[in-house]
Amino acid sequence: MTDKLIIGVATDHAGYACKEIVRKYLNRQGFSAHDFGCFSTESADYPDTAHPLAEALQRHAISAGFAFCGTGNGMAMALNRHRGIRAGIAWTPELSEVIRSHNNANICVIPARYIEADELLVIVETFLQTDFEGGRHLRRIEKIDI
Ligand code: RB5
């Protein structure tokens, strides 16, 4: 996933600071970051940005996404309602590698209140640089959508 792609970012208020750091990082790295909001630390409901992010990925307007909320759970629940969306929660770089290599996650959900600040961009970079392993994992992800 290292080609210079359009990457979506979405958050609620709890993840706003992380989203801004990641958005700027993606642009610095030569990706085009499409920002689905929110745009401040004012209280915001995570489904309001999760659904537009998921829909953009479904219609291939973006190639992958990063989503943020306090625990990661609300975002993941909303995103994973969408067919073909595999949003995995990663609070360490190891998890961000495994959600790509084993689960072929197309959205990395980061629990903003439960990560080490100095690991944020490592989580992001690892997600972008890790390929899906396929094989037995392909068989498994093909059984996800119902
Ligand atoms: C917001 O306070 C918090 O509930 C939200 O960011 C998230 O953790 C929900 O899953």
Coordinates of C-alpha atoms and ligand atoms in Angstrom, one line a residue:
M1 CA 0.0 0.0 0.0
T2 CA 3.0 2.3 -0.6
D3 CA 1.9 3.9 -3.8
K4 CA 1.0 7.6 -3.5
L5 CA -2.7 7.1 -3.0
I6 CA -5.7 9.0 -1.7
I7 CA -6.1 8.1 1.9
G8 CA -9.2 9.1 3.9
V9 CA -9.1 10.3 7.5
A10 CA -12.1 10.6 9.9
T11 CA -12.5 11.2 13.6
D12 CA -14.7 12.5 16.4
H13 CA -13.6 15.1 18.9
A14 CA -11.6 12.6 20.9
G15 CA -9.4 11.8 18.0
Y16 CA -9.2 15.2 16.5
A17 CA -5.6 16.0 17.6
C18 CA -4.4 12.6 16.3
K19 CA -6.3 13.0 13.0
E20 CA -4.5 16.3 12.4
I21 CA -1.1 14.8 13.1
V22 CA -1.8 11.9 10.7
R23 CA -3.4 14.1 8.0
K24 CA -0.3 16.3 7.9
Y25 CA 2.0 13.3 8.0
L26 CA 0.2 11.7 5.0
N27 CA 0.5 14.9 3.0
R28 CA 4.2 15.2 3.9
Q29 CA 4.7 11.6 2.7
G30 CA 3.2 12.4 -0.7
F31 CA -0.2 10.9 -0.1
S32 CA -3.3 12.9 -0.7
A33 CA -5.3 13.0 2.5
H34 CA -9.0 13.4 2.2
D35 CA -10.4 14.8 5.4
F36 CA -13.9 13.6 6.3
G37 CA -13.9 15.6 9.6
C38 CA -14.5 16.5 12.3
F39 CA -12.6 19.8 12.2
S40 CA -12.3 20.8 15.8
T41 CA -12.4 19.4 19.3
E42 CA -16.1 20.4 19.6
S43 CA -18.2 17.4 20.5
A44 CA -18.9 15.3 17.4
D45 CA -20.6 11.9 16.9
Y46 CA -18.3 9.3 15.3
P47 CA -20.9 7.8 13.0
D48 CA -21.2 11.1 11.2
T49 CA -17.7 10.9 9.8
A50 CA -17.4 7.0 9.9
H51 CA -20.2 6.5 7.3
P52 CA -18.9 9.0 4.7
L53 CA -15.4 7.5 5.0
A54 CA -16.7 4.0 4.5
E55 CA -18.9 5.0 1.6
A56 CA -15.9 6.7 -0.1
L57 CA -13.9 3.5 0.2
Q58 CA -16.7 1.4 -1.1
R59 CA -16.9 3.5 -4.3
H60 CA -13.1 3.5 -4.6
A61 CA -12.8 7.3 -4.2
I62 CA -10.1 6.6 -1.6
S63 CA -7.8 3.6 -1.3
A64 CA -7.6 3.2 2.5
G65 CA -8.5 5.1 5.7
F66 CA -7.4 6.0 9.1
A67 CA -10.2 6.6 11.7
F68 CA -10.0 7.9 15.3
C69 CA -12.1 8.0 18.3
G70 CA -11.5 7.7 22.0
T71 CA -11.5 3.9 22.3
G72 CA -11.6 3.0 18.6
N73 CA -14.7 0.9 19.2
G74 CA -17.4 3.3 18.1
M75 CA -15.6 4.0 14.8
A76 CA -14.9 0.3 14.2
M77 CA -18.6 -0.6 14.9
A78 CA -19.9 2.0 12.5
L79 CA -17.4 1.4 9.7
N80 CA -17.8 -2.4 9.8
R81 CA -21.5 -2.1 9.1
H82 CA -20.5 -1.4 5.5
R83 CA -20.0 -4.3 3.1
G84 CA -16.4 -4.8 2.1
I85 CA -15.1 -2.6 4.8
R86 CA -12.6 -4.2 7.2
A87 CA -11.8 -1.7 9.9
G88 CA -9.3 -3.1 12.5
I89 CA -8.4 -1.4 15.7
A90 CA -4.6 -0.9 16.3
W91 CA -3.2 0.6 19.4
T92 CA 0.4 -0.7 18.8
P93 CA 2.5 -1.0 15.6
E94 CA 2.4 -4.8 16.0
L95 CA -1.4 -4.7 15.8
S96 CA -1.3 -2.4 12.8
E97 CA 0.9 -4.9 11.0
V98 CA -1.3 -7.8 11.8
I99 CA -4.6 -6.2 10.8
R100 CA -3.0 -5.7 7.4
S101 CA -1.1 -9.0 7.0
H102 CA -3.9 -11.2 8.4
N103 CA -7.1 -9.3 8.0
N104 CA -6.4 -7.2 5.0
A105 CA -7.8 -4.2 6.9
N106 CA -8.6 -1.3 4.6
I107 CA -9.2 1.1 7.5
C108 CA -7.0 1.4 10.5
V109 CA -8.9 2.6 13.6
I110 CA -6.7 4.2 16.2
P111 CA -8.0 4.6 19.8
A112 CA -6.7 8.1 20.4
R113 CA -7.0 7.9 24.2
Y114 CA -5.2 4.6 24.6
I115 CA -2.0 4.9 22.5
E116 CA 1.5 6.1 23.3
A117 CA 1.9 9.5 21.5
D118 CA 5.3 8.5 20.1
E119 CA 3.8 5.4 18.5
L120 CA 1.0 7.2 16.5
L121 CA 3.0 7.7 13.3
V122 CA 4.7 4.3 13.6
I123 CA 1.2 2.7 13.7
V124 CA 0.3 4.6 10.6
E125 CA 3.5 3.9 8.7
T126 CA 3.4 0.2 9.6
F127 CA -0.2 0.0 8.3
L128 CA 0.8 1.6 5.0
Q129 CA 3.9 -0.5 4.5
T130 CA 2.4 -3.9 5.3
D131 CA 0.9 -6.2 2.6
F132 CA -1.8 -8.7 3.0
E133 CA -0.4 -12.3 3.3
G134 CA -3.3 -14.0 1.5
G135 CA -3.3 -17.8 1.6
R136 CA -5.3 -19.1 4.6
H137 CA -6.1 -15.5 5.6
L138 CA -7.8 -14.9 2.2
R139 CA -10.1 -17.8 2.8
R140 CA -11.0 -16.4 6.2
I141 CA -11.7 -12.8 5.1
E142 CA -13.9 -14.1 2.3
K143 CA -16.2 -15.5 5.0
I144 CA -16.7 -12.2 6.7
D145 CA -19.3 -10.5 4.6
I146 CA -22.8 -12.0 4.9
Ligands
RB5_1 C1 -16.2 10.1 23.1 O1 -16.2 10.6 24.4 C2 -16.0 8.6 23.0 O2 -17.1 8.0 23.5 C3 -15.8 8.2 21.6 O3 -14.7 8.9 21.1 C4 -15.4 6.7 21.4 O4 -14.5 6.3 22.3 C5 -16.5 5.8 21.2 O5 -16.4 4.6 20.9

